[in-house]
Backbone as numpy.savetxt, mean C-alpha at the origin, in Angstrom:
# Nx Ny Nz CAx CAy CAz Cx Cy Cz
7.05 -19.30 3.05 7.68 -18.53 3.84 7.97 -17.38 3.02
7.93 -16.16 3.35 6.92 -15.08 2.62 8.48 -14.02 2.84
8.77 -13.39 1.32 10.02 -12.16 1.84 9.75 -11.10 1.43
10.85 -11.36 2.26 10.76 -10.15 3.02 11.57 -8.44 2.14
10.15 -8.19 1.89 10.06 -7.22 0.82 11.53 -6.06 0.64
11.58 -4.97 2.28 12.40 -4.56 2.67 12.51 -5.07 3.89
13.67 -5.46 3.40 15.07 -6.59 4.13 15.83 -5.69 5.27
16.18 -4.09 4.75 16.87 -3.42 4.94 16.61 -2.64 6.44
16.52 -3.39 7.61 16.82 -2.21 8.59 17.36 -0.40 9.12
18.63 -0.47 7.82 19.18 0.49 7.81 18.00 1.64 7.24
17.63 1.00 6.35 16.96 2.33 5.27 15.20 2.09 5.31
14.79 1.14 6.01 13.63 1.30 6.57 12.87 2.54 7.16
13.93 2.76 7.96 13.40 3.90 9.34 13.27 5.04 8.13
13.74 5.02 6.89 13.60 6.44 6.04 12.23 6.83 5.59
11.18 4.99 4.90 10.32 5.15 4.18 9.55 6.58 5.26
9.11 6.38 6.84 8.49 7.76 6.21 8.78 8.78 6.60
10.00 9.00 6.43 10.40 9.92 5.89 9.97 10.25 5.10
10.21 9.68 3.45 9.61 9.52 2.14 7.87 9.79 2.38
7.26 8.65 2.64 6.24 8.67 2.76 5.53 8.97 3.98
5.12 11.22 4.22 4.60 11.48 5.33 3.41 11.39 4.45
2.76 10.97 6.38 1.31 11.62 5.70 0.76 12.26 5.25
-0.70 12.52 3.78 -1.01 13.09 3.34 -1.97 13.30 2.93
-2.62 13.34 2.13 -3.71 13.41 1.95 -4.27 12.39 1.95
-3.44 10.76 1.34 -4.57 9.94 1.65 -4.66 9.37 3.06
-4.05 9.46 4.03 -4.19 9.28 5.80 -5.23 10.21 5.47
-5.90 11.18 5.53 -6.58 11.89 5.47 -8.12 11.76 5.01
-7.73 10.91 4.03 -9.21 9.96 3.08 -9.30 9.15 4.14
-8.49 7.98 4.70 -8.92 6.85 4.77 -9.18 7.19 6.76
-8.59 7.63 7.63 -9.60 8.28 8.16 -11.04 8.94 8.48
-10.49 9.35 7.09 -11.84 10.38 7.37 -13.15 9.37 6.91
-13.32 8.39 6.10 -13.95 7.23 6.13 -13.75 6.25 6.91
-13.00 5.86 7.32 -13.26 5.22 9.30 -13.94 5.74 10.16
-13.98 6.98 9.99 -14.79 7.60 11.20 -16.46 8.00 9.72
-16.38 7.77 9.14 -17.97 8.75 7.67 -18.08 6.80 8.37
-18.00 5.88 8.33 -19.37 4.48 8.44 -18.78 3.73 9.44
-18.32 4.55 10.73 -18.64 4.41 11.63 -17.97 3.07 12.69
-16.02 2.83 11.82 -15.95 1.58 11.28 -14.83 0.94 13.47
-15.63 -0.25 13.61 -15.08 -0.17 14.10 -14.35 -1.60 14.78
-13.61 -1.64 13.54 -12.18 -2.88 13.05 -11.94 -2.51 12.02
-10.90 -2.37 11.71 -9.84 -2.08 11.01 -8.61 -3.18 10.39
-8.25 -3.54 9.09 -7.78 -3.94 8.76 -7.34 -2.90 7.28
-5.35 -3.40 7.80 -4.89 -2.57 6.72 -3.45 -3.72 6.70
-4.04 -3.88 5.34 -3.17 -4.58 4.24 -1.69 -3.89 3.73
-0.60 -4.47 4.00 0.09 -2.94 3.26 0.89 -2.13 4.23
0.85 -2.28 5.36 0.62 -1.40 6.37 2.47 -0.26 7.16
2.73 -2.22 6.34 4.48 -1.01 6.75 5.55 -0.80 7.62
5.65 0.85 7.53 6.05 1.24 9.47 4.92 1.34 9.66
3.55 1.20 9.81 2.48 1.44 10.66 1.99 3.31 10.50
2.04 3.24 10.36 1.82 4.90 10.40 1.02 5.50 10.48
0.11 5.16 9.30 -1.86 5.74 9.28 -1.78 4.35 10.20
-1.98 3.02 9.78 -2.55 2.57 10.96 -2.74 2.71 12.88
-1.44 3.82 13.77 -2.14 3.85 14.42 -2.89 4.96 14.34
-2.73 5.79 13.42 -3.54 7.04 13.72 -4.81 6.66 13.55
-5.05 5.78 12.83 -6.11 5.24 12.90 -7.20 4.65 13.70
-6.68 4.83 15.17 -6.81 3.99 16.91 -7.40 4.89 17.68
-8.62 4.17 18.09 -9.55 5.25 18.58 -9.93 4.09 20.10
-10.38 5.27 20.52 -11.27 3.89 21.94 -12.53 3.14 21.41
-12.74 1.60 21.54 -13.59 -0.02 20.86 -13.95 0.66 19.90
-11.94 1.21 19.04 -12.21 0.35 17.17 -11.04 -0.37 18.12
-11.23 -1.21 17.02 -9.08 -2.85 16.51 -9.38 -2.38 15.01
-7.68 -2.01 15.33 -6.72 -1.96 14.49 -5.99 -3.44 14.35
-6.07 -3.75 13.15 -4.65 -4.53 12.42 -4.27 -4.82 11.93
-2.83 -4.54 12.08 -1.76 -4.01 10.63 -1.73 -5.05 9.58
-0.90 -6.11 8.73 -0.54 -6.67 8.22 0.40 -5.98 6.96
1.68 -7.13 6.75 2.72 -6.97 6.20 3.63 -8.03 5.38
3.65 -8.18 4.38 4.33 -9.43 4.23 6.11 -8.84 5.06
6.63 -8.03 5.81 7.75 -7.35 5.74 8.09 -7.82 6.82
9.18 -8.33 7.45 9.25 -8.61 9.42 9.80 -7.00 9.61
11.24 -6.10 8.63 11.83 -5.17 9.05 10.97 -4.82 9.01
10.12 -4.36 8.64 8.92 -3.19 8.21 7.57 -3.50 9.49
7.71 -4.87 9.79 6.48 -4.61 11.31 7.98 -4.68 12.25
8.94 -4.67 12.75 9.47 -5.07 14.00 9.85 -3.41 13.81
9.53 -2.54 13.01 9.75 -1.36 13.13 8.43 -0.50 13.91
7.51 -0.91 13.72 6.06 -0.62 14.13 5.93 -0.60 15.36
6.24 -1.95 15.45 6.03 -2.54 16.68 6.76 -1.47 17.66
7.78 -0.67 16.79 9.02 -0.51 17.72 8.18 1.42 18.63
7.25 1.28 17.59 6.81 3.08 17.54 5.81 3.32 19.53
5.50 3.93 19.38 4.99 4.74 20.24 3.29 4.97 19.56
2.68 4.26 20.87 0.97 3.49 20.08 0.40 2.28 19.27
2.32 1.63 19.59 1.61 0.36 17.92 1.40 -0.66 19.27
1.53 -0.89 20.71 0.11 -1.45 21.28 -0.87 -1.58 20.90
-1.69 -0.88 21.11 -2.74 -0.42 20.15 -3.30 -0.24 19.16
-2.53 -1.41 18.68 -2.55 -1.86 17.57 -2.20 -3.74 17.47
-2.73 -4.21 16.47 -2.43 -6.38 16.17 -1.92 -6.51 14.84
-0.45 -6.57 15.33 0.28 -6.97 14.28 0.34 -8.13 13.78
0.58 -8.43 11.93 -0.52 -9.56 11.54 1.51 -9.95 10.47
2.27 -10.68 10.42 3.12 -10.98 9.39 2.57 -11.97 8.21
2.59 -11.58 7.17 1.49 -12.08 6.45 1.20 -11.01 5.33
0.03 -12.25 3.83 -0.44 -11.61 3.23 -1.64 -11.04 3.26
-3.02 -10.87 2.97 -4.01 -11.07 2.23 -4.02 -12.20 2.88
-3.56 -13.76 2.80 -3.83 -14.95 3.62 -4.10 -14.95 4.61
-3.52 -14.32 5.87 -3.24 -14.17 6.89 -5.10 -14.57 7.82
-5.74 -13.56 6.93 -6.86 -12.44 7.43 -7.40 -14.25 7.50
-8.22 -14.37 8.60 -9.82 -15.20 8.78 -10.49 -14.87 7.88
-11.85 -15.52 7.82 -12.41 -15.84 6.88 -13.71 -14.65 8.16
-13.49 -14.34 8.99 -14.89 -13.38 10.10 -15.58 -13.44 9.83
-16.05 -12.22 8.66 -16.67 -11.54 8.43 -18.00 -10.69 9.66
-16.70 -10.19 9.53 -16.70 -9.22 11.01 -16.60 -7.96 10.57
-14.88 -7.27 9.61 -14.97 -6.69 8.98 -15.71 -5.20 8.92
-14.81 -4.64 9.44 -15.89 -2.74 8.77 -15.15 -1.68 7.62
-14.00 -2.50 7.61 -13.44 -1.93 6.46 -12.23 -2.56 6.08
-11.25 -2.51 4.80 -10.07 -3.37 4.55 -9.48 -2.75 3.91
-7.96 -2.06 4.23 -8.10 0.36 3.17 -6.35 -2.05 2.83
-5.67 -0.74 1.86 -4.43 -0.97 1.55 -3.80 0.59 0.61
-2.98 0.53 1.85 -2.32 2.02 0.69 -1.07 2.01 0.33
-0.33 3.36 0.10 0.59 3.74 -0.73 0.48 2.52 -2.27
0.03 2.55 -2.74 0.07 1.28 -3.77 -0.58 0.20 -3.28
-0.27 0.14 -2.30 0.22 -1.88 -2.44 0.35 -3.09 -3.30
-1.73 -2.25 -3.42 -2.15 -3.69 -3.90 -1.09 -3.31 -5.25
-0.52 -2.79 -6.21 0.13 -2.73 -7.33 1.71 -3.64 -7.49
1.72 -4.42 -5.90 2.77 -5.28 -4.83 1.90 -6.77 -5.55
0.92 -7.07 -6.21 -0.51 -7.88 -5.91 0.32 -8.22 -8.08
1.08 -9.92 -7.61 0.85 -10.45 -9.26 -1.45 -10.59 -9.47
-1.08 -10.64 -10.91 -2.30 -10.84 -11.22 -2.71 -12.58 -11.06
-1.68 -13.29 -10.64 -2.70 -14.45 -10.55 -2.67 -14.47 -8.62
-2.15 -13.11 -8.40 -2.64 -13.69 -6.58 -3.75 -12.57 -6.88
-4.71 -11.69 -7.27 -5.30 -10.31 -7.44 -6.42 -10.53 -6.98
-7.20 -12.11 -7.71 -8.34 -12.82 -7.49 -8.31 -13.20 -6.20
-7.77 -13.85 -5.67 -7.80 -14.63 -4.05 -7.56 -13.63 -2.98
-7.34 -12.70 -3.57 -6.49 -11.44 -2.89 -7.78 -10.58 -1.76
-8.36 -10.05 -3.46 -9.48 -9.64 -3.19 -11.10 -10.30 -2.38
-10.25 -12.27 -3.16 -12.09 -12.23 -2.09 -12.19 -13.16 -0.93
-9.94 -12.67 -0.22 -9.95 -13.38 0.98 -10.82 -12.37 1.76
-10.52 -10.79 0.84 -10.64 -9.94 1.53 -12.12 -9.96 1.55
-12.83 -9.95 1.05 -14.53 -10.15 0.84 -14.79 -10.84 2.14
-13.83 -12.26 2.49 -14.83 -13.25 3.00 -14.41 -12.33 4.71
-13.78 -11.40 4.66 -13.34 -11.01 6.20 -14.36 -9.68 6.53
-14.22 -9.76 5.48 -15.72 -8.11 5.63 -16.58 -8.81 5.98
-17.65 -7.90 6.61 -18.95 -8.07 6.57 -19.99 -8.10 5.70
-20.94 -8.10 4.72 -21.65 -8.01 4.41 -21.34 -6.11 4.15
-21.64 -5.48 3.56 -21.76 -3.74 3.82 -20.54 -3.29 4.29
-19.70 -3.89 4.03 -18.19 -3.39 5.14 -17.65 -3.06 3.40
-15.69 -2.39 3.69 -16.45 -1.78 2.76 -14.47 -1.61 2.21
-14.13 -2.32 1.09 -12.37 -2.80 0.90 -12.31 -0.97 0.34
-11.08 -0.18 0.60 -10.71 0.85 -0.04 -8.84 1.33 -0.43
-9.04 1.38 -1.24 -7.24 1.19 -1.73 -6.58 2.54 -3.11
-5.50 2.66 -3.29 -5.08 3.32 -4.62 -4.31 2.84 -5.04
-4.52 3.19 -6.42 -3.49 2.84 -7.32 -2.97 3.10 -8.09
-1.32 3.71 -8.48 -0.87 4.53 -9.57 -1.91 4.27 -11.14
-1.98 5.02 -11.38 -2.89 5.08 -13.28 -1.56 4.96 -14.34
-2.68 4.06 -15.21 -1.15 3.53 -15.75 -2.03 4.66 -17.12
-2.70 5.30 -17.01 -2.83 6.51 -18.20 -1.39 6.94 -18.45
-0.43 7.21 -17.50 -0.37 8.67 -16.37 1.92 7.80 -16.61
2.04 7.23 -17.34 3.13 6.38 -17.63 3.76 6.80 -17.00
4.20 6.35 -15.61 5.39 6.96 -14.63 6.35 6.47 -14.49
6.22 5.12 -14.91 7.31 4.21 -15.00 8.17 5.02 -15.83
8.05 5.85 -17.16 9.12 6.24 -17.97 9.36 7.25 -17.07
9.01 8.37 -16.25 10.15 9.12 -15.28 11.45 8.40 -14.67
11.16 7.10 -14.32 11.41 6.77 -13.49 13.55 6.22 -13.66
14.05 6.68 -14.74 14.92 7.22 -15.63 15.93 7.66 -13.59
17.52 7.01 -13.85 18.69 7.57 -13.09 19.01 8.58 -13.41
18.43 9.65 -14.68 18.88 11.27 -14.72 17.93 11.45 -14.40
16.65 11.42 -14.23 16.13 11.58 -13.37 15.97 11.93 -11.57
16.49 10.71 -11.74 15.34 9.90 -9.75 16.92 10.81 -9.37
18.10 11.13 -9.65 19.18 10.52 -8.90 19.66 12.11 -7.89
19.81 11.51 -6.88 19.29 12.85 -5.93 20.88 12.05 -4.39
21.35 13.38 -4.21 21.37 13.03 -2.49 21.12 13.29 -1.34
21.22 13.26 -0.32 20.65 13.55 0.56 22.10 12.76 2.27
21.83 13.44 3.38 22.29 13.02 3.99 20.33 12.53 5.46
21.01 11.52 6.51 19.87 10.95 6.25 21.46 10.05 8.39
19.64 9.43 8.40 20.87 8.80 9.89 21.95 8.33 9.56
21.61 7.24 8.75 22.43 6.45 8.10 23.67 7.29 7.58
23.91 8.32 7.20 25.33 8.58 6.87 24.57 9.13 5.24
25.32 9.50 4.39 25.04 10.28 2.79 25.20 9.71 2.54
23.07 9.48 1.96 23.23 8.50 0.73 22.98 9.02 -0.60
23.63 8.38 -1.51 23.32 8.86 -3.05 22.29 7.88 -4.04
21.01 8.10 -3.83 20.26 7.74 -3.69 19.81 8.08 -5.91
19.18 6.51 -7.29 18.39 6.54 -7.45 17.65 4.96 -8.04
16.23 5.34 -9.28 15.57 4.78 -9.84 16.30 4.67 -11.36
16.00 3.18 -11.65 16.36 2.52 -13.23 16.03 1.54 -13.05
14.55 1.48 -14.11 13.01 0.11 -14.38 14.63 -0.55 -15.40
14.42 -1.69 -15.66 14.78 -2.74 -16.05 13.92 -3.21 -16.54
12.78 -3.92 -16.89 12.27 -3.88 -17.65 10.19 -4.00 -17.79
9.40 -3.63 -18.82 8.20 -3.24 -18.80 7.66 -3.89 -19.60
6.72 -4.87 -19.36 5.71 -5.86 -19.89 4.20 -6.02 -19.94
3.06 -5.49 -20.74 1.95 -5.48 -20.28 1.29 -5.22 -18.90
1.70 -4.14 -18.70 1.00 -3.32 -17.12 2.09 -3.88 -15.84
3.47 -4.96 -16.60 3.96 -5.13 -15.24 5.75 -3.84 -15.12
6.02 -3.72 -14.70 6.91 -3.27 -14.06 8.25 -3.08 -13.15
9.72 -3.79 -13.67 9.98 -4.11 -13.27 11.40 -2.79 -12.55
12.41 -2.41 -11.34 12.51 -1.20 -11.47 13.66 -1.78 -10.35
15.25 -1.32 -10.02 15.63 -1.33 -9.29 16.40 -0.15 -9.10
16.32 -0.03 -6.95 16.53 1.09 -6.52 18.05 1.22 -5.77
18.36 1.89 -6.04 19.97 2.11 -6.16 19.94 2.93 -4.95
20.71 2.34 -3.94 21.18 3.09 -2.45 22.28 3.38 -2.56
23.80 4.77 -2.65 24.91 4.51 -2.14 25.18 4.56 -0.87
25.88 3.48 -0.33 26.21 3.86 1.16 27.62 5.49 0.95
27.88 5.79 2.99 28.92 6.20 2.34 30.60 6.02 1.61
30.74 4.53 2.44 31.48 3.46 1.92 31.59 2.81 0.45
30.97 3.53 -0.33 30.80 3.05 -1.52 29.91 1.59 -2.21
29.59 1.10 -0.88 28.27 -0.72 -0.90 26.86 0.28 -1.07
27.14 -0.39 -2.64 25.33 0.55 -3.30 25.00 -0.95 -3.31
23.57 -0.41 -2.07 22.27 -1.42 -2.26 21.00 -2.28 -3.32
21.29 -2.17 -2.90 20.15 -3.35 -4.41 18.79 -3.30 -4.34
17.42 -3.38 -4.39 16.48 -3.48 -3.95 15.36 -3.36 -5.60
14.72 -5.03 -5.66 14.03 -5.28 -6.65 12.48 -4.99 -6.28
11.49 -3.54 -6.96 10.80 -3.92 -6.78 9.88 -4.70 -8.42
8.90 -5.25 -8.47 7.80 -5.58 -9.34 6.20 -5.24 -9.23
5.55 -3.94 -9.65 5.04 -3.27 -9.71 4.09 -3.75 -10.65
2.62 -3.62 -10.31 1.73 -4.21 -12.09 0.14 -3.06 -11.34
0.90 -2.62 -12.79 -0.38 -1.53 -13.57 -1.01 -1.73 -13.63
-2.78 -1.22 -13.41 -3.90 -1.48 -13.92 -4.90 -0.73 -14.08
-6.08 -0.37 -15.39 -6.38 0.82 -14.99 -7.80 0.03 -14.15
-9.28 1.51 -14.10 -9.56 0.37 -12.76 -11.37 -0.18 -13.60
-10.73 -0.01 -15.05 -11.58 -1.36 -15.42 -11.31 -2.79 -15.05
-10.96 -3.15 -14.87 -9.76 -4.11 -14.88 -9.76 -4.64 -13.37
-9.50 -3.52 -12.12 -10.45 -3.19 -11.23 -12.15 -4.44 -10.28
-12.16 -2.67 -11.51 -14.22 -2.86 -10.71 -14.27 -4.52 -12.36
-13.79 -5.74 -12.79 -13.86 -7.12 -12.85 -13.42 -7.74 -11.68
-12.44 -7.58 -11.35 -11.88 -8.01 -10.34 -12.51 -8.33 -8.89
-13.21 -7.17 -8.54 -14.00 -6.62 -7.33 -14.97 -7.48 -7.92
-15.38 -7.49 -8.52 -16.90 -7.71 -8.76 -17.43 -9.79 -8.77
-16.06 -10.23 -9.47 -15.96 -11.11 -9.29 -15.75 -12.24 -8.03
-15.14 -10.63 -6.81 -14.94 -10.86 -5.76 -16.05 -10.92 -4.57
-17.06 -10.31 -4.73 -18.24 -10.17 -4.27 -18.37 -8.90 -3.60
-17.81 -8.28 -4.43 -18.08 -6.28 -4.35 -18.78 -5.72 -5.32
-19.53 -4.32 -4.79 -20.77 -3.50 -5.35 -20.67 -2.18 -5.24
-21.18 -2.07 -6.34 -21.45 0.23 -5.72 -19.84 0.28 -5.67
-19.02 -0.45 -6.65 -17.59 -0.47 -6.64 -17.09 1.86 -7.90
-16.56 2.16 -7.13 -16.68 4.11 -7.37 -15.20 4.08 -7.81
-14.19 4.93 -8.53 -13.01 5.73 -8.10 -12.94 7.32 -8.94
-12.08 6.81 -7.93 -11.46 8.87 -8.45 -10.19 8.92 -9.03
-9.62 10.25 -8.91 -8.79 10.27 -9.95 -7.40 11.77 -8.56
-8.03 11.47 -7.68 -7.68 12.49 -5.98 -8.44 11.21 -4.83
-7.97 12.43 -3.89 -8.08 12.18 -2.19 -9.46 12.67 -1.76
-9.68 13.99 -3.28 -10.44 14.05 -2.67 -12.91 13.69 -3.97
-11.74 12.86 -3.88 -12.80 12.62 -4.64 -13.32 12.94 -6.29
-12.21 13.62 -6.79 -12.25 14.59 -8.06 -12.17 13.06 -9.15
-13.21 13.56 -10.39 -12.66 12.85 -11.77 -11.59 12.48 -12.35
-11.36 11.23 -13.02 -10.07 10.78 -13.65 -9.89 11.21 -14.61
-9.17 12.20 -14.80 -8.56 13.69 -16.25 -7.09 12.62 -16.21
-6.93 13.21 -17.06 -5.78 12.95 -18.07 -4.66 13.56 -17.46
-4.49 13.86 -16.63 -3.37 14.31 -15.85 -3.55 13.03 -14.37
-4.30 12.68 -14.05 -4.92 12.07 -13.19 -3.54 11.24 -12.63
-3.04 10.65 -11.82 -1.93 10.46 -11.56 -1.57 8.56 -10.98
-3.89 9.22 -10.23 -3.83 8.03 -9.13 -5.45 7.44 -9.27
-5.88 6.69 -8.79 -7.27 6.46 -8.73 -6.69 5.48 -7.58
-8.42 6.46 -6.90 -8.43 5.33 -5.21 -10.27 5.20 -5.48
-10.18 3.10 -4.90 -11.26 2.68 -5.21 -11.86 2.31 -3.59
-13.14 2.75 -3.64 -14.26 2.44 -2.82 -15.10 1.02 -3.23
-15.26 0.23 -2.68 -16.02 -1.08 -2.75 -16.85 -1.46 -1.59
-18.15 -2.03 -1.40 -18.97 -2.92 -0.20 -19.24 -4.14 -0.67
-18.40 -4.82 0.17 -18.83 -6.41 0.30 -20.49 -7.15 0.59
-21.02 -7.63 -1.08 -21.95 -7.76 -1.28 -23.13 -8.66 0.06
């Protein structure tokens, strides 16, 4: 049984409000067009905002996510009928060797534990055709962004479709790149719905090693969505690798 990390139907509709399409979506759409991708897999597709925008005539787009709540929301959006939705994680991918592009956006790869990362990348490689591309982004651990996820720095209130919410983040554990934090959502009636997330921060060299072992080559990374170098203040690492 797959645990649903985003199981609150009241809050799932706010995901696209908090994570609208931006430079990341532009990057992935351009990459798909650049390599003339005919089959695309969006792993950790969430509400499918990017997934649906990848649809083109003659192109097959597949969205995969472990959250049934997220997928139910995605299936209810305009254009969802043009996407194949799969409930699961990377292990749900068939080793067809035919996929042109596999992507993970929204820092989704950070939810993959060190124990599961090797098999995840190997499974993706088996789904891709020779010369197919995997691309994803991850937060740069050098920025130590979790140190700013304090109740004082993140607390705020806003009016939403489910009423006025008071929200904040609270990091509860940090150990060797593993960061555990609680997201608090206080509803108008005072109920505090707390959702715990675990993220794994990895440097570029660690990703490079794991990608090579999984059968990828031509591994590159940049410090922003425009291909800029990784600098001291780079908040993200954007990766691209080719399946051997």
